[in-house]
C-alpha positions as semicolon CSV with decimal commas, in nm:
position;residue;x (nm);y (nm);z (nm)
1;X;-2,235;-0,186;-1,424
2;X;-2,494;-0,433;-1,299
3;X;-2,407;-0,683;-1,027
4;X;-2,433;-0,992;-1,255
5;X;-2,188;-0,845;-1,506
6;X;-1,962;-0,754;-1,214
7;X;-1,961;-1,116;-1,099
8;X;-1,884;-1,228;-1,452
9;X;-1,589;-0,990;-1,475
10;X;-1,463;-1,121;-1,142
11;X;-1,484;-1,482;-1,258
12;X;-1,304;-1,399;-1,582
13;X;-1,029;-1,214;-1,397
14;X;-0,974;-1,495;-1,147
15;X;-0,986;-1,756;-1,423
16;X;-0,668;-1,592;-1,550
17;X;-0,493;-1,462;-1,238
18;X;-0,517;-1,775;-1,021
19;X;-0,384;-2,022;-1,286
20;X;-0,104;-1,776;-1,367
21;X;-0,015;-1,765;-0,997
22;X;-0,010;-2,146;-0,972
23;X;0,203;-2,172;-1,287
24;X;0,448;-1,909;-1,160
25;X;0,486;-2,074;-0,818
26;X;0,543;-2,422;-0,957
27;X;0,766;-2,313;-1,244
28;X;0,990;-2,084;-1,041
29;X;1,035;-2,357;-0,784
30;X;1,109;-2,636;-1,031
31;X;1,358;-2,435;-1,235
32;X;1,533;-2,284;-0,931
33;X;1,843;-2,501;-1,000
34;X;1,868;-2,314;-1,331
35;X;1,772;-1,955;-1,251
36;X;1,952;-1,931;-0,917
37;X;2,310;-1,998;-1,041
38;X;2,239;-1,791;-1,353
39;X;2,116;-1,496;-1,142
40;X;2,418;-1,525;-0,914
41;X;2,646;-1,523;-1,219
42;X;2,477;-1,215;-1,362
43;X;2,515;-1,036;-1,030
44;X;2,885;-1,128;-1,016
45;X;2,944;-1,008;-1,371
46;X;2,775;-0,679;-1,278
47;X;2,996;-0,664;-0,964
48;X;2,684;-0,663;-0,749
49;X;2,813;-0,850;-0,447
50;X;2,486;-0,812;-0,256
51;X;2,331;-1,028;-0,532
52;X;2,016;-0,818;-0,586
53;X;1,877;-1,015;-0,882
54;X;1,913;-1,350;-0,707
55;X;1,759;-1,215;-0,388
56;X;1,465;-1,055;-0,568
57;X;1,396;-1,379;-0,754
58;X;1,412;-1,570;-0,426
59;X;1,154;-1,332;-0,282
60;X;0,940;-1,378;-0,594
61;X;0,924;-1,753;-0,522
62;X;0,824;-1,684;-0,162
63;X;0,563;-1,431;-0,273
64;X;0,406;-1,679;-0,514
65;X;0,366;-1,949;-0,251
66;X;0,244;-1,711;0,021
67;X;-0,002;-1,562;-0,225
68;X;-0,118;-1,906;-0,327
69;X;-0,150;-2,006;0,037
70;X;-0,376;-1,706;0,095
71;X;-0,598;-1,801;-0,199
72;X;-0,623;-2,162;-0,076
73;X;-0,711;-2,050;0,276
74;X;-0,975;-1,813;0,139
75;X;-1,115;-2,097;-0,071
76;X;-1,128;-2,313;0,243
77;X;-1,330;-2,044;0,421
78;X;-1,570;-2,037;0,126
79;X;-1,610;-2,418;0,143
80;X;-1,697;-2,385;0,512
81;X;-1,962;-2,124;0,432
82;X;-1,752;-1,853;0,599
83;X;-1,695;-1,618;0,305
84;X;-1,879;-1,353;0,507
85;X;-1,671;-1,407;0,823
86;X;-1,497;-1,070;0,845
87;X;-1,274;-1,158;1,141
88;X;-1,148;-1,475;0,971
89;X;-1,048;-1,273;0,666
90;X;-0,872;-1,008;0,874
91;X;-0,686;-1,291;1,047
92;X;-0,590;-1,414;0,701
93;X;-0,472;-1,064;0,609
94;X;-0,258;-1,054;0,924
95;X;-0,101;-1,392;0,835
96;X;-0,042;-1,284;0,474
97;X;0,131;-0,957;0,563
98;X;0,340;-1,118;0,839
99;X;0,448;-1,400;0,606
100;X;0,548;-1,161;0,330
101;X;0,757;-0,950;0,567
102;X;0,922;-1,264;0,703
103;X;1,010;-1,350;0,342
104;X;1,140;-0,997;0,281
105;X;1,358;-1,027;0,588
106;X;1,496;-1,368;0,486
107;X;1,568;-1,280;0,123
108;X;1,636;-0,907;0,115
109;X;1,708;-0,817;0,474
110;X;1,410;-0,584;0,509
111;X;1,286;-0,574;0,868
112;X;1,030;-0,309;0,956
113;X;1,001;-0,104;1,273
114;X;0,678;0,064;1,381
115;X;0,701;0,391;1,574
116;X;0,411;0,572;1,737
117;X;0,206;0,266;1,830
118;X;-0,004;0,474;2,068
119;X;-0,164;0,641;1,765
120;X;-0,331;0,311;1,673
121;X;-0,421;0,183;2,018
122;X;-0,782;0,212;1,903
123;X;-0,950;0,249;1,566
124;X;-1,227;0,482;1,449
125;X;-0,977;0,689;1,252
126;X;-0,889;0,779;0,895
127;X;-0,526;0,713;0,803
128;X;-0,353;0,936;0,551
129;X;-0,036;0,751;0,443
130;X;0,246;0,841;0,206
131;X;0,292;0,628;-0,105
132;X;0,641;0,565;-0,242
133;X;0,655;0,219;-0,394
134;X;0,484;-0,105;-0,490
135;X;0,523;-0,242;-0,138
136;X;0,436;0,029;0,110
137;X;0,067;-0,063;0,114
138;X;0,187;-0,404;0,238
139;X;0,378;-0,224;0,514
140;X;0,064;-0,043;0,630
141;X;-0,127;-0,372;0,620
142;X;0,138;-0,539;0,835
143;X;0,112;-0,261;1,093
144;X;-0,267;-0,228;1,095
145;X;-0,383;-0,589;1,064
146;X;-0,090;-0,776;1,219
147;X;0,054;-0,548;1,485
148;X;-0,235;-0,319;1,580
149;X;-0,495;-0,594;1,518
150;X;-0,734;-0,344;1,363
151;X;-0,973;-0,390;1,072
152;X;-0,846;-0,166;0,790
153;X;-1,072;-0,046;0,511
154;X;-0,854;0,048;0,215
155;X;-0,897;0,280;-0,080
156;X;-0,697;0,104;-0,352
157;X;-0,663;0,131;-0,727
158;X;-0,875;-0,126;-0,907
159;X;-0,573;-0,260;-1,098
160;X;-0,470;-0,436;-0,776
161;X;-0,760;-0,675;-0,826
162;X;-0,525;-0,869;-1,056
163;X;-0,343;-0,976;-0,739
164;X;-0,542;-1,296;-0,666
165;X;-0,517;-1,295;-0,288
166;X;-0,595;-0,925;-0,264
167;X;-0,881;-0,976;-0,508
168;X;-1,046;-1,257;-0,312
169;X;-0,980;-1,146;0,045
170;X;-1,004;-0,775;-0,030
171;X;-1,348;-0,822;-0,181
172;X;-1,481;-0,999;0,129
173;X;-1,399;-0,719;0,373
174;X;-1,482;-0,347;0,339
175;X;-1,252;-0,190;0,077
176;X;-1,302;0,030;-0,225
177;X;-1,112;-0,037;-0,547
178;X;-1,096;0,303;-0,711
179;X;-1,122;0,373;-1,081
180;X;-0,850;0,636;-1,115
181;X;-0,952;0,715;-1,474
182;X;-1,300;0,829;-1,368
183;X;-1,347;1,199;-1,438
184;X;-1,678;1,223;-1,256
185;X;-1,677;1,176;-0,880
186;X;-2,052;1,117;-0,870
187;X;-1,999;0,746;-0,797
188;X;-1,649;0,725;-0,649
189;X;-1,682;0,992;-0,379
190;X;-2,015;0,864;-0,239
191;X;-1,858;0,517;-0,228
192;X;-1,573;0,655;-0,017
193;X;-1,814;0,827;0,220
194;X;-1,999;0,498;0,258
195;X;-1,672;0,310;0,317
196;X;-1,585;0,534;0,611
197;X;-1,931;0,537;0,763
198;X;-2,014;0,339;1,074
199;X;-1,661;0,263;1,193
200;X;-1,630;0,104;1,534
201;X;-1,337;0,097;1,779
202;X;-1,150;-0,167;1,574
203;X;-1,217;-0,019;1,229
204;X;-0,987;0,217;1,043
205;X;-0,995;0,369;0,693
206;X;-0,676;0,405;0,489
207;X;-0,610;0,624;0,187
208;X;-0,293;0,731;0,008
209;X;-0,372;1,098;-0,063
210;X;-0,093;1,140;-0,319
211;X;-0,279;0,902;-0,549
212;X;0,039;0,764;-0,705
213;X;0,389;0,648;-0,617
214;X;0,621;0,939;-0,553
215;X;0,909;1,050;-0,770
216;X;1,053;1,385;-0,876
217;X;0,898;1,386;-1,224
218;X;0,549;1,316;-1,087
219;X;0,595;1,589;-0,828
220;X;0,679;1,845;-1,096
221;X;0,379;1,743;-1,307
222;X;0,145;1,754;-1,007
223;X;0,261;2,102;-0,909
224;X;0,224;2,221;-1,269
225;X;-0,137;2,095;-1,281
226;X;-0,217;2,267;-0,952
227;X;-0,059;2,592;-1,073
228;X;-0,302;2,604;-1,366
229;X;-0,598;2,668;-1,136
230;X;-0,445;2,752;-0,795
231;X;-0,104;2,926;-0,826
232;X;-0,099;3,013;-0,456
233;X;-0,134;2,649;-0,354
234;X;0,131;2,542;-0,606
235;X;0,372;2,797;-0,461
236;X;0,293;2,680;-0,109
237;X;0,353;2,314;-0,196
238;X;0,663;2,377;-0,409
239;X;0,886;2,311;-0,108
240;X;0,795;1,940;-0,114
241;X;1,106;1,727;-0,157
242;X;0,990;1,369;-0,093
243;X;0,609;1,360;-0,122
244;X;0,353;1,453;-0,385
245;X;0,088;1,716;-0,312
246;X;-0,214;1,544;-0,160
247;X;-0,534;1,515;-0,358
248;X;-0,815;1,660;-0,154
249;X;-1,128;1,495;-0,295
250;X;-1,092;1,137;-0,173
251;X;-0,952;1,237;0,166
252;X;-1,234;1,485;0,215
253;X;-1,494;1,221;0,126
254;X;-1,361;0,981;0,390
255;X;-1,358;1,252;0,654
256;X;-1,714;1,351;0,564
257;X;-1,824;0,987;0,585
258;X;-1,682;0,950;0,937
259;X;-1,754;1,281;1,111
260;X;-1,645;1,155;1,454
261;X;-1,326;0,976;1,343
262;X;-0,978;1,099;1,435
263;X;-0,700;1,143;1,179
264;X;-0,380;0,936;1,175
265;X;-0,089;1,057;0,965
266;X;0,159;0,789;0,856
267;X;0,494;0,809;0,685
268;X;0,763;0,553;0,622
269;X;1,114;0,506;0,495
270;X;1,279;0,203;0,339
271;X;1,068;0,175;0,024
272;X;1,193;0,479;-0,165
273;X;1,323;0,393;-0,511
274;X;1,138;0,061;-0,516
275;X;0,877;0,185;-0,764
276;X;1,013;-0,015;-1,060
277;X;1,207;-0,337;-1,118
278;X;1,517;-0,140;-1,212
279;X;1,479;0,061;-0,894
280;X;1,443;-0,258;-0,691
281;X;1,768;-0,398;-0,833
282;X;1,946;-0,070;-0,760
283;X;1,819;-0,038;-0,402
284;X;1,860;-0,404;-0,305
285;X;2,215;-0,385;-0,440
286;X;2,310;-0,133;-0,173
287;X;2,275;-0,134;0,209
288;X;1,904;-0,111;0,284
289;X;1,754;0,205;0,430
290;X;1,596;0,121;0,767
291;X;1,227;0,042;0,723
292;X;1,032;0,267;0,958
293;X;0,656;0,317;0,979
294;X;0,570;0,622;1,187
295;X;0,217;0,711;1,296
296;X;0,078;1,021;1,466
297;X;-0,284;1,069;1,574
298;X;-0,474;1,398;1,562
299;X;-0,798;1,436;1,754
300;X;-1,096;1,517;1,538
301;X;-1,167;1,833;1,736
302;X;-0,835;1,969;1,603
303;X;-0,924;1,902;1,238
304;X;-1,117;2,172;1,047
305;X;-1,421;2,090;0,838
306;X;-1,546;2,222;0,507
307;X;-1,327;2,441;0,286
308;X;-1,059;2,466;0,553
309;X;-0,984;2,093;0,546
310;X;-0,783;2,092;0,220
311;X;-0,537;2,366;0,325
312;X;-0,505;2,192;0,664
313;X;-0,415;1,866;0,490
314;X;-0,154;2,052;0,286
315;X;0,003;2,183;0,607
316;X;0,018;1,833;0,753
317;X;0,168;1,701;0,429
318;X;0,442;1,963;0,434
319;X;0,524;1,855;0,789
320;X;0,533;1,488;0,685
321;X;0,757;1,577;0,394
322;X;1,002;1,749;0,628
323;X;1,003;1,448;0,861
324;X;1,063;1,204;0,576
325;X;1,337;1,423;0,430
326;X;1,510;1,447;0,767
327;X;1,487;1,070;0,819
328;X;1,628;0,992;0,474
329;X;1,899;1,255;0,502
330;X;2,019;1,102;0,830
331;X;2,048;0,747;0,684
């Protein structure tokens, strides 16, 4: 796709997504006297005394206004001629993630805790993070941009460009919005290598090696696909209980693009089951699992290159799976 047509697609997308966001924010706020008592009544009828529907709708209102605030602030930077000011946009990302977690705490009672801060005392690393829900990428953003004050470069699915704030801000700092339907890695993998290249002490690359939100059905399908061409690997990864088998290609490309970068492994709890609206209602309707984000750094000298990297990543993923399973079993 040529650059002009790319700009045209961007304008068309934002011509829809931004007005929809404004409409949703204003409408949800104005009709709150209607939907709030109705949602509370529905929760009572369902004997849901933690009021999950009402609380999720309250968060939706907060999300709309925080999202709109991010778009307005990004527009203000553009008016000032600062659309290329990377630090200003990372500051905006830090504000956005902190505001959303403040809203999650106020409406749903979700308050995150970061463990292993020493792993992110400096950047120049590639982060491999688990992926369990619609919100755990926000959790990593809160840790990396707000708490660690690093400059994350994300590998994200291109469908997230329909989030207006992520579209605008995410396109002004180094990120790659991946086409997951692409069968040929001739364009995607070089783009990932380029994304990871040239990282400084405040830069960090982030990828979710599972490639999709985790659940048992996806895990079974992933293992079945692996078994078709690598039965030994499928057998080795069959002990996974919480995570999906990692996809090697994208992770390998990032590591190849940053040959001197360390590896940071990240897992979390508190977002399991939040991969659908029904799951959100179910999980918010019960006492929340503590939200933990745990990071561990591995020096690059301890990471194998070439064909040995994939099996090494599998070993690390099995260890992460055991840690997540132990954490969730104890809660």
